[in-house]
Structures are given as structure tokens and as C-alpha cells.
Amino acid sequence: MRKIKWWDEYEIKARYIPTFLSVIPIVHFAIAFFGGAFWDELLKSISWMLVIANLSLSFIVMLALVQFQCSLGKIWIEVSVFGKGGERFPTTDMLLHSGGLISNQRKEQLRGRITDISGCLFSNEEEEYADPINARLQAREAVGHVRTKVGHGVMTIHYNIRYGFFRNLIAGVAWATIGGIACSVMYFLENRWKPMSLFIAYTLIFLALYLFKRAILERLAYSYADTLFNEYSNCF
């Protein structure tokens, strides 16, 4: 029986968990700042929709937030590191003559195998130099075939989850930082140093992840790409 999409391994580990970790500070601040009485009154004022509020609304909000943060991870974080459409992603670079991530021998072996099985064509060195954009498009199309063939693979899914987890976690830097600073200031005013220190550390961790996002994601993406092609080579 096929698993429901939102409960599969990738969805939980690479999408839901990063989102939950990101919103902890801002949710904590909202609860602590407004207090339980505020939320009780709010629920009373919408008592006619309590069933929806208790069952459906929270689920809808959760899904919307996960989708929004993961979209930010894709169109903001990933684009800033690997270019539009992931044109500089290691899976593409590994198939290009100009890419230096793997040996020329392995590159030719992969290109030949992909061409034989899928019919995908690649530019030679002269064509790649003359038209690098088309060469990258050809490589990206070939990578699509490789991903379809490998699927989750044996280890590929684990490296894909690892990459997706950090990309989507970094995408939550905005509300994690805003919530962390707000909680820190709130506890500073109350002279509660331990929780203040906790949220300062939480904020610094997210800021560090954002500042070093290129180094983090490039390393994780290379590991994913290398594993993907290894498993593709062993498929036949």
C-alpha cells in the first residue's frame, strides 16, 4: 500500500521537522507575550467554529507553513547557492566537461551509460565551450532520467533528506531570528537569564547556518550527487 505523501520519510524529516524547529521561538513568544487568557478569549469569540479550529484549521496552517518555508528553501536559499533552477548543482556539474568534481574517466563512463540507456545527448568539449547554456540544459535533462531510474535508492534518499533538511531549516532563518530576538528581549526585561541565553543561542545558530549556507549546502549536495550516480551505475 502506497504511503500518504505527507507522512513519508522525506516529508517528515526534510520538510516538517525543519519548519517546526524554525517556528519554535516565534510561537513561544506569541504564547508567552499574549498569555493564556488572550487565546481563551479568542477561542470563545470563534466558538461557532471550534470544531474546525481544533481539527482542521491547525492542520491547514501547519501544511501552509511547511509549503511556504520549503518554497523559500527552493526559490531563495537554493537559488542563491546553485543558481536558477539549480543550474550549478553538483549533479549537473559532474556531467559537464568543465565540471571538476569527478575524474574525466568516471564522467565519460556516466555520460556513455546515460546515453546508451536513455538516449540523452551531451555536448562535446567544443560544443560545451561554444554554447555552455545548452550544455547545462542537456546535463540537467540527463539528471532527471538518473533520478527517475534510481528513485529513493538505498542511500540516495538519506543524502537527499540530509540536504533537504538543512536547506529548509536555513529557509526558516527569518522567523527563527525574529522569534529568538523577541523572546530574548522579553526574558531580559524579566531578568530571566537562562531562557534569555537559550533563545540567544537559538538565534545565533540560525544566523550561523544562514551565513555559512553555501559551504554547508555545497558539501551536502556533492554527497547527494555522488551517491546518486554511484547507485545509478550499480543499477545495471
GROMACS .gro file of C-alpha atoms in nm, residues 41-218:
model
  178
   41GLU     CA    1  -1.093   3.472   2.472
   42LEU     CA    2  -1.001   3.429   2.107
   43LEU     CA    3  -1.139   3.076   2.104
   44LYS     CA    4  -1.459   3.191   2.275
   45SER     CA    5  -1.510   3.461   2.015
   46ILE     CA    6  -1.499   3.199   1.741
   47SER     CA    7  -1.684   2.930   1.936
   48TRP     CA    8  -1.912   2.869   1.639
   49MET     CA    9  -1.614   2.719   1.455
   50LEU     CA   10  -1.445   2.536   1.742
   51VAL     CA   11  -1.460   2.202   1.565
   52ILE     CA   12  -1.285   2.347   1.262
   53ALA     CA   13  -1.037   2.534   1.481
   54ASN     CA   14  -0.948   2.225   1.682
   55LEU     CA   15  -0.930   1.975   1.398
   56SER     CA   16  -0.887   2.131   1.059
   57LEU     CA   17  -0.757   2.484   1.100
   58SER     CA   18  -0.437   2.392   1.281
   59PHE     CA   19  -0.367   2.121   1.023
   60ILE     CA   20  -0.423   2.363   0.736
   61VAL     CA   21  -0.199   2.626   0.895
   62MET     CA   22   0.072   2.365   0.952
   63LEU     CA   23   0.059   2.248   0.590
   64ALA     CA   24   0.061   2.606   0.459
   65LEU     CA   25   0.360   2.699   0.673
   66VAL     CA   26   0.553   2.388   0.566
   67GLN     CA   27   0.480   2.458   0.200
   68PHE     CA   28   0.578   2.824   0.235
   69GLN     CA   29   0.906   2.755   0.413
   70CYS     CA   30   1.004   2.477   0.172
   71SER     CA   31   0.923   2.704  -0.122
   72LEU     CA   32   1.155   2.965   0.030
   73GLY     CA   33   1.421   2.696   0.062
   74LYS     CA   34   1.387   2.615  -0.307
   75ILE     CA   35   1.348   2.959  -0.464
   76TRP     CA   36   1.555   3.166  -0.218
   77ILE     CA   37   1.820   2.956  -0.046
   78GLU     CA   38   1.892   2.704  -0.322
   79VAL     CA   39   1.888   2.965  -0.600
   80SER     CA   40   2.132   3.186  -0.407
   81VAL     CA   41   2.379   2.895  -0.387
   82PHE     CA   42   2.327   2.696  -0.709
   83GLY     CA   43   2.160   2.943  -0.942
   84LYS     CA   44   1.816   2.949  -1.101
   85GLY     CA   45   1.677   2.601  -1.146
   86GLY     CA   46   1.982   2.455  -0.972
   87GLU     CA   47   2.191   2.508  -1.285
   88ARG     CA   48   2.515   2.483  -1.084
   89PHE     CA   49   2.401   2.187  -0.872
   90PRO     CA   50   2.671   1.916  -0.844
   91THR     CA   51   2.458   1.663  -1.031
   92THR     CA   52   2.477   1.891  -1.336
   93ASP     CA   53   2.843   1.990  -1.293
   94MET     CA   54   2.952   1.628  -1.266
   95LEU     CA   55   2.829   1.561  -1.621
   96LEU     CA   56   2.996   1.864  -1.779
   97HIS     CA   57   3.347   1.871  -1.923
   98SER     CA   58   3.406   2.197  -1.735
   99GLY     CA   59   3.298   2.041  -1.405
  100GLY     CA   60   3.588   1.927  -1.191
  101LEU     CA   61   3.406   1.737  -0.919
  102ILE     CA   62   3.489   1.389  -1.054
  103SER     CA   63   3.756   1.232  -1.275
  104ASN     CA   64   3.730   1.254  -1.654
  105GLN     CA   65   3.716   0.875  -1.673
  106ARG     CA   66   3.415   0.849  -1.443
  107LYS     CA   67   3.248   1.141  -1.621
  108GLU     CA   68   3.279   0.969  -1.958
  109GLN     CA   69   3.155   0.642  -1.811
  110LEU     CA   70   2.845   0.812  -1.669
  111ARG     CA   71   2.771   1.008  -1.986
  112GLY     CA   72   2.809   0.698  -2.200
  113ARG     CA   73   2.585   0.489  -1.977
  114ILE     CA   74   2.314   0.756  -1.963
  115THR     CA   75   2.321   0.798  -2.341
  116ASP     CA   76   2.302   0.424  -2.401
  117ILE     CA   77   2.007   0.372  -2.167
  118SER     CA   78   1.801   0.689  -2.203
  119GLY     CA   79   1.914   0.832  -2.535
  120CYS     CA   80   2.009   1.164  -2.369
  121LEU     CA   81   2.269   1.354  -2.569
  122PHE     CA   82   2.561   1.556  -2.433
  123SER     CA   83   2.774   1.831  -2.585
  124ASN     CA   84   3.137   1.755  -2.658
  125GLU     CA   85   3.405   1.988  -2.524
  126GLU     CA   86   3.395   2.219  -2.827
  127GLU     CA   87   3.016   2.241  -2.825
  128GLU     CA   88   3.012   2.298  -2.450
  129TYR     CA   89   3.262   2.583  -2.484
  130ALA     CA   90   3.064   2.739  -2.769
  131ASP     CA   91   2.722   2.702  -2.603
  132PRO     CA   92   2.755   2.641  -2.226
  133ILE     CA   93   2.388   2.714  -2.158
  134ASN     CA   94   2.269   2.437  -2.389
  135ALA     CA   95   2.530   2.201  -2.245
  136ARG     CA   96   2.394   2.262  -1.895
  137LEU     CA   97   2.037   2.209  -2.012
  138GLN     CA   98   2.137   1.876  -2.164
  139ALA     CA   99   2.306   1.772  -1.840
  140ARG     CA  100   2.002   1.872  -1.632
  141GLU     CA  101   1.772   1.670  -1.858
  142ALA     CA  102   2.002   1.370  -1.818
  143VAL     CA  103   1.999   1.409  -1.439
  144GLY     CA  104   1.619   1.390  -1.450
  145HIS     CA  105   1.650   1.048  -1.613
  146VAL     CA  106   1.902   0.936  -1.350
  147ARG     CA  107   1.678   1.043  -1.062
  148THR     CA  108   1.379   0.865  -1.213
  149LYS     CA  109   1.581   0.546  -1.258
  150VAL     CA  110   1.734   0.546  -0.909
  151GLY     CA  111   1.423   0.666  -0.726
  152HIS     CA  112   1.481   0.656  -0.349
  153GLY     CA  113   1.769   0.415  -0.398
  154VAL     CA  114   1.940   0.259  -0.099
  155MET     CA  115   2.141   0.552   0.037
  156THR     CA  116   2.034   0.826  -0.205
  157ILE     CA  117   1.717   0.902  -0.008
  158HIS     CA  118   1.918   0.954   0.312
  159TYR     CA  119   2.153   1.203   0.147
  160ASN     CA  120   1.858   1.373  -0.019
  161ILE     CA  121   1.684   1.407   0.318
  162ARG     CA  122   2.000   1.546   0.476
  163TYR     CA  123   2.032   1.810   0.205
  164GLY     CA  124   1.660   1.895   0.214
  165PHE     CA  125   1.660   1.920   0.593
  166PHE     CA  126   1.936   2.183   0.604
  167ARG     CA  127   1.810   2.376   0.301
  168ASN     CA  128   1.462   2.407   0.450
  169LEU     CA  129   1.595   2.473   0.801
  170ILE     CA  130   1.804   2.763   0.671
  171ALA     CA  131   1.496   2.896   0.492
  172GLY     CA  132   1.334   2.946   0.835
  173VAL     CA  133   1.602   3.190   0.946
  174ALA     CA  134   1.366   3.489   0.926
  175TRP     CA  135   1.104   3.382   1.180
  176ALA     CA  136   1.354   3.186   1.389
  177THR     CA  137   1.564   3.501   1.426
  178ILE     CA  138   1.269   3.735   1.483
  179GLY     CA  139   1.118   3.498   1.738
  180GLY     CA  140   1.453   3.436   1.907
  181ILE     CA  141   1.528   3.806   1.944
  182ALA     CA  142   1.176   3.879   2.070
  183CYS     CA  143   1.200   3.602   2.332
  184SER     CA  144   1.548   3.717   2.436
  185VAL     CA  145   1.431   4.075   2.488
  186MET     CA  146   1.119   3.960   2.675
  187TYR     CA  147   1.321   3.745   2.917
  188PHE     CA  148   1.586   4.018   2.953
  189LEU     CA  149   1.320   4.261   3.071
  190GLU     CA  150   1.201   3.997   3.319
  191ASN     CA  151   1.560   3.931   3.438
  192ARG     CA  152   1.529   3.565   3.346
  193TRP     CA  153   1.878   3.493   3.224
  194LYS     CA  154   1.861   3.120   3.150
  195PRO     CA  155   1.575   3.131   2.899
  196MET     CA  156   1.722   3.452   2.757
  197SER     CA  157   2.055   3.276   2.696
  198LEU     CA  158   1.876   2.981   2.539
  199PHE     CA  159   1.699   3.196   2.282
  200ILE     CA  160   2.013   3.398   2.211
  201ALA     CA  161   2.193   3.072   2.134
  202TYR     CA  162   1.898   2.959   1.921
  203THR     CA  163   1.915   3.280   1.720
  204LEU     CA  164   2.292   3.260   1.673
  205ILE     CA  165   2.267   2.903   1.549
  206PHE     CA  166   2.022   3.003   1.275
  207LEU     CA  167   2.228   3.307   1.181
  208ALA     CA  168   2.539   3.090   1.156
  209LEU     CA  169   2.354   2.841   0.935
  210TYR     CA  170   2.249   3.124   0.706
  211LEU     CA  171   2.595   3.283   0.691
  212PHE     CA  172   2.761   2.952   0.608
  213LYS     CA  173   2.480   2.822   0.387
  214ARG     CA  174   2.699   2.798   0.077
  215ALA     CA  175   2.965   2.580   0.241
  216ILE     CA  176   2.702   2.362   0.412
  217LEU     CA  177   2.479   2.308   0.110
  218GLU     CA  178   2.763   2.259  -0.138
   0.00000   0.00000   0.00000
